[in-house]
């Protein structure tokens, strides 16, 4: 089989955005919503099992059709972001979908309003929809009266949400200036931070200095915005709703018990020395006696090695095949059905993703394949996502998609399988080095950096309750950095402003630890695989097959994994240690 780079084919969804089929789909959607609205009078605590299940299936059918239309719009857009007719189509789809979700909102409101006994009777007959129904009710114990909820909603628009909007508006306008290649460039933040990965150490330093010069000019204002958001979080969630802690609010929406998150963060805190060792090693490779915070993402490997696309696909399939032939088959489906866009084209969305539309439809995958070793790893990663959702295809539309903490399991695992195989076969040390540095750089960014963010957020929310000033928060942030880097990395003073530049802290408090959870989980699973071999495979496949049909902790414990145990999380760090051990065996060349 010869694989060639090509754009994907979306005709399994629709022939075109302006096709008669698309128009018919909108008409069908409208019809389904009208039918669903007709069920409304039947919704009561005494509703029959059959009528209830009809209502559930009706929303599923609406969501499915809405997904097909919405996915077509976003995939067409990703394939050509410069096509104005698609841009217009996409905004039209967005606004129509917002109207539809409002029209269907009555169901979830009614459902959350039932008492536990009434809900339990219906969940008992709901089969695979059960977890989806259960999850909607999680916030019920923390829900206030309807009048109170309405007031909060109304006041939020001009309160907390308005502050977040102001933060976004203000910071999105920032422009940055950098002297590079003999000229002063005006850059966006994204463009500026490309220089954080530049070969020239002076440019790396200049990029960060400029970033925090600009942010710190508004430091007091941005800091005050954060203080108000943290106070609002406390006033609403702890005082009114009676959550036990600021972090507990996020844990409930992730459906992860508080003690699991505490254990996860403690284990991360205990392992700061793992990355300190990596940064010392990196300094040696860069020929510096000390790494500066500016150099964390400095490029080390200088490999020129390119892999042809066909070879890359063969290598990825080969790695999957060795693990389990069925896994390779599912990955192959994406290529067979022409659902992979691997070309490099002008106007195509940058980055890589896998889009899952519905359980019975093979996902679409986008990468821009250039042939570097990391491009092969990215291909394995995105095909891993496609494998995960296909393995879970037996579930309903609402329960096949894995929840956030488990979403990166198959993708990262697939990537690890590929990298392991490449490392075993590749003789060229510069390629080995490129792969290893990429793995550990990524692990730092997703595991330790995000864990430290969460640890800081927890501390900041507490400090704000005690009346901390913006300067005191910045000092606490700097101390956090010094703790995590120890004497391995020199942190200059302007990094005290980093915290006001992290949008997640403002938009979605405590979101960040989900990255840590997901990545460390996979690393730890991978270690179990290395130890147990064949015995591990059925457990792992069961985990993927569960999709999002139960809580993450239940899915994991069914697969024999105890996320309450510090030992389990430590396994993930052991894998990172192993990667660093391998790096240490490669002789330094300068
Ligand atoms: Zn991913």
XYZ file of C-alpha atoms and ligand atoms in Angstrom:
591
model
C 0.000 0.000 0.000
C 1.337 3.423 -0.971
C 0.154 6.378 1.090
C 0.231 9.855 -0.412
C -0.286 13.200 1.238
C -3.660 14.616 0.274
C -6.493 16.812 1.535
C -9.396 15.004 3.226
C -12.769 14.215 1.793
C -15.762 15.579 3.728
C -18.466 14.130 1.493
C -19.411 11.595 4.199
C -20.890 14.666 5.887
C -22.096 16.917 3.048
C -21.083 17.573 -0.557
C -20.785 21.329 0.071
C -21.966 24.051 2.437
C -24.353 25.410 -0.202
C -25.629 22.009 -1.350
C -29.298 20.918 -1.370
C -28.285 18.211 1.151
C -27.181 20.911 3.616
C -30.454 22.788 3.181
C -32.393 19.563 3.721
C -30.402 18.902 6.911
C -31.376 22.298 8.318
C -35.031 21.605 7.482
C -34.819 18.200 9.125
C -33.219 19.735 12.205
C -36.019 22.292 12.499
C -38.586 19.474 12.207
C -36.877 17.493 14.961
C -36.770 20.491 17.283
C -40.499 21.142 16.766
C -41.229 17.481 17.571
C -39.068 17.714 20.672
C -40.830 20.871 21.850
C -44.107 18.951 21.607
C -42.835 16.565 24.322
C -42.562 19.400 26.810
C -46.078 19.148 28.332
C -45.422 15.478 29.108
C -42.444 16.268 31.314
C -43.449 15.688 34.910
C -42.291 13.623 37.868
C -44.838 10.977 36.823
C -43.610 10.716 33.209
C -43.707 7.150 31.870
C -40.432 5.339 31.186
C -41.217 5.184 27.463
C -42.040 8.847 27.054
C -38.905 9.735 28.994
C -36.696 7.585 26.788
C -38.352 9.000 23.681
C -37.422 12.463 24.874
C -33.822 11.385 25.525
C -33.522 9.823 22.057
C -35.064 12.898 20.503
C -32.381 15.175 21.971
C -29.750 12.710 20.875
C -31.065 12.857 17.293
C -31.082 16.659 17.384
C -27.541 16.762 18.759
C -26.333 14.282 16.161
C -27.644 16.277 13.234
C -26.377 19.520 14.765
C -22.943 17.853 15.141
C -22.875 16.829 11.484
C -23.636 20.363 10.332
C -21.360 22.039 12.863
C -18.487 19.659 12.169
C -18.765 20.186 8.438
C -18.531 23.945 8.949
C -15.511 23.775 11.247
C -13.669 21.144 9.199
C -14.213 23.075 5.973
C -12.943 26.174 7.744
C -9.841 24.366 9.079
C -9.026 23.139 5.576
C -9.147 26.685 4.206
C -9.297 29.492 6.761
C -9.138 32.124 4.011
C -12.381 31.096 2.275
C -14.807 33.922 3.094
C -17.943 32.032 2.080
C -17.055 29.344 4.633
C -16.385 31.975 7.303
C -19.853 33.394 6.698
C -21.400 29.929 6.691
C -19.702 29.081 9.969
C -21.006 32.153 11.774
C -24.482 31.450 10.425
C -24.266 27.866 11.763
C -23.048 29.130 15.158
C -25.945 31.510 15.633
C -28.550 28.974 14.461
C -27.141 26.381 16.862
C -27.295 28.818 19.788
C -31.009 29.325 19.099
C -31.608 25.569 18.924
C -29.812 24.856 22.173
C -31.927 27.516 23.906
C -35.105 25.945 22.525
C -34.056 22.547 23.908
C -32.901 23.905 27.275
C -36.208 23.130 29.023
C -35.322 19.430 29.210
C -32.157 19.778 31.296
C -33.825 22.351 33.554
C -36.719 19.978 34.201
C -34.347 17.069 34.706
C -32.247 18.896 37.271
C -35.399 19.953 39.085
C -36.530 16.370 39.873
C -35.788 14.993 43.332
C -33.333 12.098 43.727
C -35.980 9.408 43.991
C -37.790 10.548 40.854
C -34.544 10.820 38.925
C -33.348 7.405 40.102
C -36.497 5.699 38.766
C -35.793 7.107 35.297
C -32.023 6.563 35.354
C -32.665 2.894 36.167
C -34.202 2.449 32.703
C -31.822 4.757 30.862
C -29.128 2.174 30.084
C -26.055 3.741 28.544
C -27.483 7.264 28.864
C -27.257 6.940 32.618
C -23.936 8.687 33.243
C -24.913 11.590 31.022
C -28.134 12.037 33.025
C -26.309 11.617 36.311
C -23.693 14.190 35.414
C -26.288 16.857 34.677
C -27.473 16.528 38.258
C -24.074 16.811 39.938
C -24.494 20.459 40.731
C -27.959 20.027 42.176
C -26.841 20.024 45.853
C -25.091 23.336 45.210
C -27.962 24.893 43.314
C -29.820 27.805 44.880
C -33.459 28.769 44.465
C -34.612 29.700 40.985
C -34.862 33.372 41.920
C -31.321 33.378 43.322
C -29.935 31.555 40.282
C -31.579 34.105 38.020
C -30.052 37.000 39.909
C -26.608 35.390 39.748
C -27.004 34.823 36.009
C -28.058 38.377 35.365
C -25.402 39.935 37.572
C -22.676 37.655 36.147
C -23.109 39.098 32.682
C -21.997 42.505 33.884
C -19.942 41.145 36.778
C -17.447 38.280 36.619
C -17.983 37.598 32.936
C -17.559 41.259 32.102
C -14.239 41.322 33.968
C -13.027 38.320 31.964
C -14.122 40.046 28.745
C -12.275 43.193 29.762
C -9.177 41.145 30.521
C -9.369 39.499 27.082
C -10.025 42.753 25.251
C -7.217 44.548 27.022
C -4.594 41.821 26.632
C -5.545 40.839 23.064
C -4.707 44.387 21.993
C -1.141 44.200 23.263
C 1.582 44.497 20.663
C 5.194 43.611 21.286
C 8.417 44.927 19.780
C 11.530 42.914 19.163
C 14.802 43.681 17.394
C 15.589 40.682 15.249
C 17.618 40.295 12.051
C 18.483 43.986 12.027
C 14.939 45.377 12.211
C 12.385 46.162 14.899
C 9.366 43.938 14.464
C 5.878 44.568 15.764
C 4.438 41.253 16.916
C 1.433 39.582 18.510
C 2.023 37.479 21.609
C 1.935 34.294 19.541
C 4.505 35.666 17.122
C 6.676 36.959 19.952
C 6.756 33.631 21.772
C 8.118 31.844 18.700
C 11.387 33.497 19.782
C 11.249 31.632 23.118
C 12.278 28.607 21.007
C 14.936 30.439 18.994
C 18.564 29.280 18.701
C 19.874 32.705 19.750
C 19.941 32.998 23.590
C 19.764 36.813 23.377
C 16.552 36.682 21.371
C 15.018 34.199 23.792
C 15.737 36.543 26.698
C 14.538 39.589 24.769
C 11.224 37.903 23.921
C 10.375 37.176 27.559
C 11.566 40.578 28.738
C 9.321 42.267 26.191
C 6.369 40.037 27.084
C 6.491 40.955 30.761
C 7.439 44.582 30.107
C 4.105 44.991 28.327
C 2.030 42.981 30.815
C 3.598 44.632 33.848
C 2.627 48.095 32.564
C -0.951 47.051 33.349
C 0.164 44.840 36.238
C -1.901 46.558 38.891
C -5.062 46.606 36.756
C -4.758 42.992 35.599
C -3.926 41.968 39.158
C -7.020 43.745 40.504
C -9.174 41.992 37.919
C -7.856 38.682 39.199
C -8.444 39.627 42.845
C -12.062 40.447 42.046
C -12.611 37.231 40.116
C -11.145 35.187 42.971
C -13.345 36.999 45.503
C -16.400 36.455 43.335
C -15.503 32.745 43.069
C -15.335 32.561 46.855
C -18.456 34.600 47.563
C -20.612 32.627 45.181
C -19.214 29.100 45.488
C -18.162 28.921 49.128
C -20.444 31.394 50.914
C -23.647 30.879 48.916
C -23.357 27.392 47.448
C -21.319 25.872 50.304
C -18.547 24.180 48.352
C -15.740 23.031 50.653
C -12.932 24.809 48.789
C -12.316 26.906 45.658
C -10.727 23.880 43.944
C -13.673 21.589 44.788
C -15.873 23.483 42.318
C -13.695 22.460 39.375
C -13.222 18.943 40.728
C -16.970 18.438 40.644
C -17.259 19.524 37.037
C -14.419 17.136 36.134
C -16.076 14.498 38.327
C -12.796 13.790 40.127
C -12.782 13.426 43.950
C -10.970 16.154 45.893
C -8.488 13.787 47.526
C -7.367 12.474 44.125
C -6.464 15.979 42.962
C -4.690 16.693 46.251
C -2.628 13.513 45.907
C -1.808 14.296 42.275
C -0.519 17.768 43.155
C 1.449 16.469 46.161
C 3.226 13.890 44.010
C 4.108 16.619 41.491
C 5.469 18.792 44.270
C 7.674 15.925 45.451
C 9.090 15.430 41.954
C 10.354 18.905 41.129
C 13.899 17.492 41.155
C 13.106 15.317 38.109
C 12.848 18.295 35.814
C 15.611 20.149 37.631
C 17.882 17.313 36.551
C 16.589 17.662 32.978
C 17.281 21.405 32.986
C 20.849 20.837 34.208
C 21.314 18.386 31.374
C 19.856 20.844 28.913
C 22.285 23.539 30.101
C 25.189 21.191 29.342
C 23.836 20.532 25.853
C 23.442 24.237 25.234
C 26.968 24.856 26.497
C 25.765 27.103 29.339
C 26.842 26.581 32.924
C 23.388 27.567 34.075
C 20.025 27.439 32.382
C 18.038 30.673 32.592
C 14.237 30.609 32.696
C 14.480 32.060 29.171
C 16.112 28.850 27.928
C 13.576 26.287 29.106
C 12.273 25.695 25.570
C 15.551 26.347 23.743
C 16.096 23.963 20.829
C 18.877 21.469 21.393
C 18.710 18.885 18.653
C 19.804 19.821 15.175
C 18.674 16.825 13.159
C 18.093 17.157 9.420
C 16.518 13.731 9.157
C 13.280 13.566 7.152
C 10.829 10.702 6.901
C 8.793 10.259 3.721
C 5.047 10.253 4.327
C 4.601 6.653 3.269
C 7.367 5.520 5.625
C 5.839 7.529 8.433
C 2.434 5.890 7.998
C 4.104 2.464 7.862
C 6.021 3.156 11.056
C 2.921 4.365 12.896
C 0.802 1.412 11.759
C 3.621 -0.948 12.594
C 3.864 0.369 16.159
C 0.069 0.056 16.580
C 0.011 -3.375 14.989
C 2.613 -4.702 17.431
C 0.436 -3.549 20.280
C -2.841 -4.888 18.893
C -3.875 -5.496 15.268
C -7.402 -4.121 15.882
C -5.893 -0.800 16.935
C -3.946 -0.556 13.677
C -7.105 -1.378 11.706
C -9.028 1.472 13.318
C -6.213 3.883 12.496
C -6.144 2.590 8.947
C -9.848 3.353 8.523
C -9.085 7.065 8.771
C -6.764 6.821 5.761
C -8.872 4.332 3.832
C -11.927 6.554 4.008
C -9.863 9.568 3.093
C -10.516 11.296 6.434
C -6.908 12.471 6.856
C -5.729 15.876 5.652
C -1.941 15.612 5.771
C -0.945 18.149 3.110
C 0.896 21.366 3.786
C -1.146 24.153 2.181
C -1.469 27.888 2.385
C -4.537 28.925 4.377
C -4.869 25.561 6.090
C -5.246 25.682 9.855
C -1.919 25.245 11.668
C -1.441 22.604 14.320
C -3.051 19.211 14.410
C -6.328 17.736 15.674
C -8.750 14.859 15.487
C -12.444 15.705 15.079
C -14.952 13.191 16.351
C -18.461 13.735 14.995
C -20.649 10.801 16.050
C -20.104 7.197 17.208
C -20.948 5.656 13.816
C -18.746 7.986 11.747
C -14.970 7.606 11.331
C -13.246 10.708 12.757
C -11.353 13.239 10.651
C -7.694 14.011 11.357
C -5.709 17.104 10.367
C -1.906 17.363 10.412
C 0.550 19.311 8.275
C 3.155 16.680 7.568
C 6.659 18.008 6.913
C 8.673 14.849 7.570
C 10.476 15.806 10.793
C 10.672 13.128 13.518
C 8.129 15.106 15.580
C 5.697 15.113 12.636
C 5.682 11.317 12.725
C 4.953 11.474 16.467
C 2.118 13.971 15.865
C 0.571 11.654 13.285
C 0.614 8.812 15.831
C -0.892 11.135 18.452
C -3.854 12.287 16.356
C -4.565 8.793 15.003
C -4.552 7.674 18.653
C -7.495 10.040 19.283
C -9.311 8.506 16.307
C -8.721 5.006 17.695
C -10.106 5.994 21.102
C -13.424 7.280 19.811
C -13.885 4.344 17.444
C -13.245 1.873 20.253
C -16.028 3.587 22.213
C -18.458 3.563 19.271
C -20.907 1.220 21.031
C -21.966 4.024 23.349
C -24.518 6.766 22.798
C -23.673 10.139 21.304
C -23.588 11.541 24.849
C -21.396 8.857 26.402
C -18.884 7.755 23.768
C -16.663 10.816 23.996
C -14.201 10.539 26.863
C -14.221 13.278 29.469
C -11.418 15.825 29.712
C -9.162 13.947 32.194
C -9.131 10.853 29.939
C -9.205 12.622 26.572
C -5.460 12.368 25.907
C -5.078 8.706 26.887
C -4.992 6.897 23.543
C -3.280 9.771 21.740
C -0.344 10.110 24.111
C -0.103 6.354 24.515
C 0.036 5.920 20.735
C 2.719 8.558 20.518
C 4.751 6.789 23.221
C 4.515 3.470 21.365
C 5.823 5.096 18.210
C 8.615 6.996 19.934
C 9.701 3.870 21.780
C 9.933 1.943 18.553
C 11.813 4.729 16.805
C 14.249 4.937 19.700
C 14.806 1.199 19.553
C 15.501 1.215 15.814
C 17.083 4.590 15.150
C 20.900 4.646 15.133
C 21.269 8.356 14.361
C 21.905 10.002 17.748
C 20.669 13.407 16.662
C 17.260 11.917 15.798
C 17.135 10.011 19.083
C 18.017 13.181 20.886
C 15.362 15.207 19.047
C 12.698 12.680 19.995
C 13.753 12.460 23.632
C 14.001 16.218 24.126
C 10.581 16.649 22.549
C 9.080 14.080 24.939
C 10.590 15.618 28.061
C 9.922 19.228 26.967
C 6.271 18.274 26.454
C 6.141 16.462 29.774
C 7.458 19.553 31.535
C 4.900 21.805 29.822
C 1.904 19.566 30.476
C 2.764 17.876 33.764
C 4.910 20.061 36.003
C 4.182 23.539 34.672
C 0.411 23.025 34.854
C 0.606 21.386 38.294
C 2.582 24.361 39.594
C -0.006 26.683 38.075
C -2.749 24.878 39.984
C -0.699 24.990 43.193
C -0.248 28.726 42.738
C -3.959 29.259 42.016
C -4.889 27.461 45.201
C -2.486 29.642 47.167
C -3.575 32.843 45.402
C -7.274 32.262 46.169
C -6.335 31.786 49.807
C -4.054 34.831 49.932
C -6.758 37.018 48.372
C -9.180 35.986 51.105
C -6.572 37.214 53.571
C -6.387 40.540 51.759
C -3.161 40.106 49.769
C -2.064 42.957 47.507
C -1.089 42.502 43.854
C 2.585 42.828 44.816
C 2.201 40.134 47.453
C 0.633 37.831 44.860
C 3.523 38.483 42.482
C 5.981 37.706 45.261
C 4.147 34.443 45.973
C 4.342 33.592 42.270
C 8.077 34.222 42.133
C 8.516 31.996 45.172
C 6.561 29.239 43.425
C 8.968 29.458 40.476
C 11.996 29.371 42.746
C 10.617 26.286 44.471
C 9.989 24.371 41.304
C 13.297 25.260 39.617
C 15.565 25.165 42.690
C 19.115 26.081 41.756
C 18.799 24.398 38.336
C 17.259 27.404 36.613
C 17.918 31.062 37.164
C 14.631 32.983 37.341
C 14.901 36.688 36.653
C 12.693 39.170 38.401
C 10.271 40.006 35.566
C 8.794 36.497 35.819
C 6.924 37.693 38.907
C 4.395 38.981 36.339
C 3.855 35.683 34.570
C 0.677 34.868 36.507
C -1.217 37.879 35.145
C -0.459 36.632 31.632
C -2.161 33.229 32.003
C -5.707 33.508 30.564
C -6.854 30.202 32.137
C -6.488 31.722 35.623
C -9.088 34.293 34.658
C -11.368 32.396 32.297
C -11.581 28.953 33.914
C -10.104 28.789 37.422
C -8.270 25.526 38.207
C -8.720 24.210 34.669
C -4.974 23.578 34.326
C -4.588 20.481 36.489
C -6.606 18.417 33.979
C -3.552 18.568 31.708
C -1.357 17.215 34.498
C -3.880 14.516 35.327
C -4.202 13.354 31.717
C -0.514 13.326 30.850
C 0.750 11.728 34.042
C -2.000 9.132 33.828
C -0.826 8.025 30.392
C 2.820 7.952 31.386
C 1.923 5.818 34.364
C -0.218 3.509 32.220
C 2.667 3.195 29.830
C 4.915 2.115 32.656
C 2.403 -0.562 33.666
C 2.390 -1.763 30.062
C 6.177 -2.039 30.070
C 6.076 -4.074 33.266
C 3.038 -6.269 32.554
C 3.230 -6.690 28.769
C 0.356 -8.760 27.324
C -1.597 -8.831 30.588
C -1.972 -5.079 30.438
C -3.582 -4.900 26.994
C -7.143 -6.074 27.739
C -7.375 -3.713 30.716
C -6.152 -0.818 28.636
C -8.523 -1.572 25.768
C -11.420 -1.830 28.218
C -10.526 1.612 29.512
C -10.644 3.095 26.010
C -13.793 1.198 25.072
C -15.598 2.779 28.045
C -15.332 6.198 26.334
C -17.207 8.650 28.561
C -19.883 6.241 29.767
C -18.882 6.457 33.425
C -16.951 8.756 35.748
C -13.200 8.858 35.009
C -12.374 7.324 38.395
C -14.848 4.453 37.834
C -13.491 3.749 34.343
C -9.959 3.710 35.682
C -10.746 1.548 38.690
C -12.513 -0.963 36.420
C -9.227 -1.128 34.541
C -7.433 -1.858 37.822
C -6.028 1.630 38.321
C -6.227 3.353 41.672
C -5.912 7.095 41.132
C -6.202 7.627 44.889
C -2.747 6.146 45.283
C 0.386 8.291 45.192
C 2.259 5.242 43.960
C 0.262 5.217 40.728
C 1.113 8.838 39.929
C 4.751 8.303 40.829
C 4.859 5.734 38.012
C 4.409 8.581 35.530
C 7.441 10.394 36.903
C 9.430 7.169 36.685
C 8.810 7.132 32.936
C 10.050 10.728 32.646
C 13.135 9.748 34.685
C 13.719 6.922 32.220
C 13.613 9.328 29.266
C 16.113 11.606 30.983
C 18.332 8.577 31.741
C 18.369 7.778 28.028
C 19.249 11.376 27.186
C 22.150 11.231 29.599
C 23.688 8.322 27.708
C 23.949 10.413 24.524
C 27.376 12.103 24.422
C 27.234 15.899 24.263
C 28.277 17.239 20.860
C 28.681 20.931 20.270
Zn -4.255 15.298 21.794
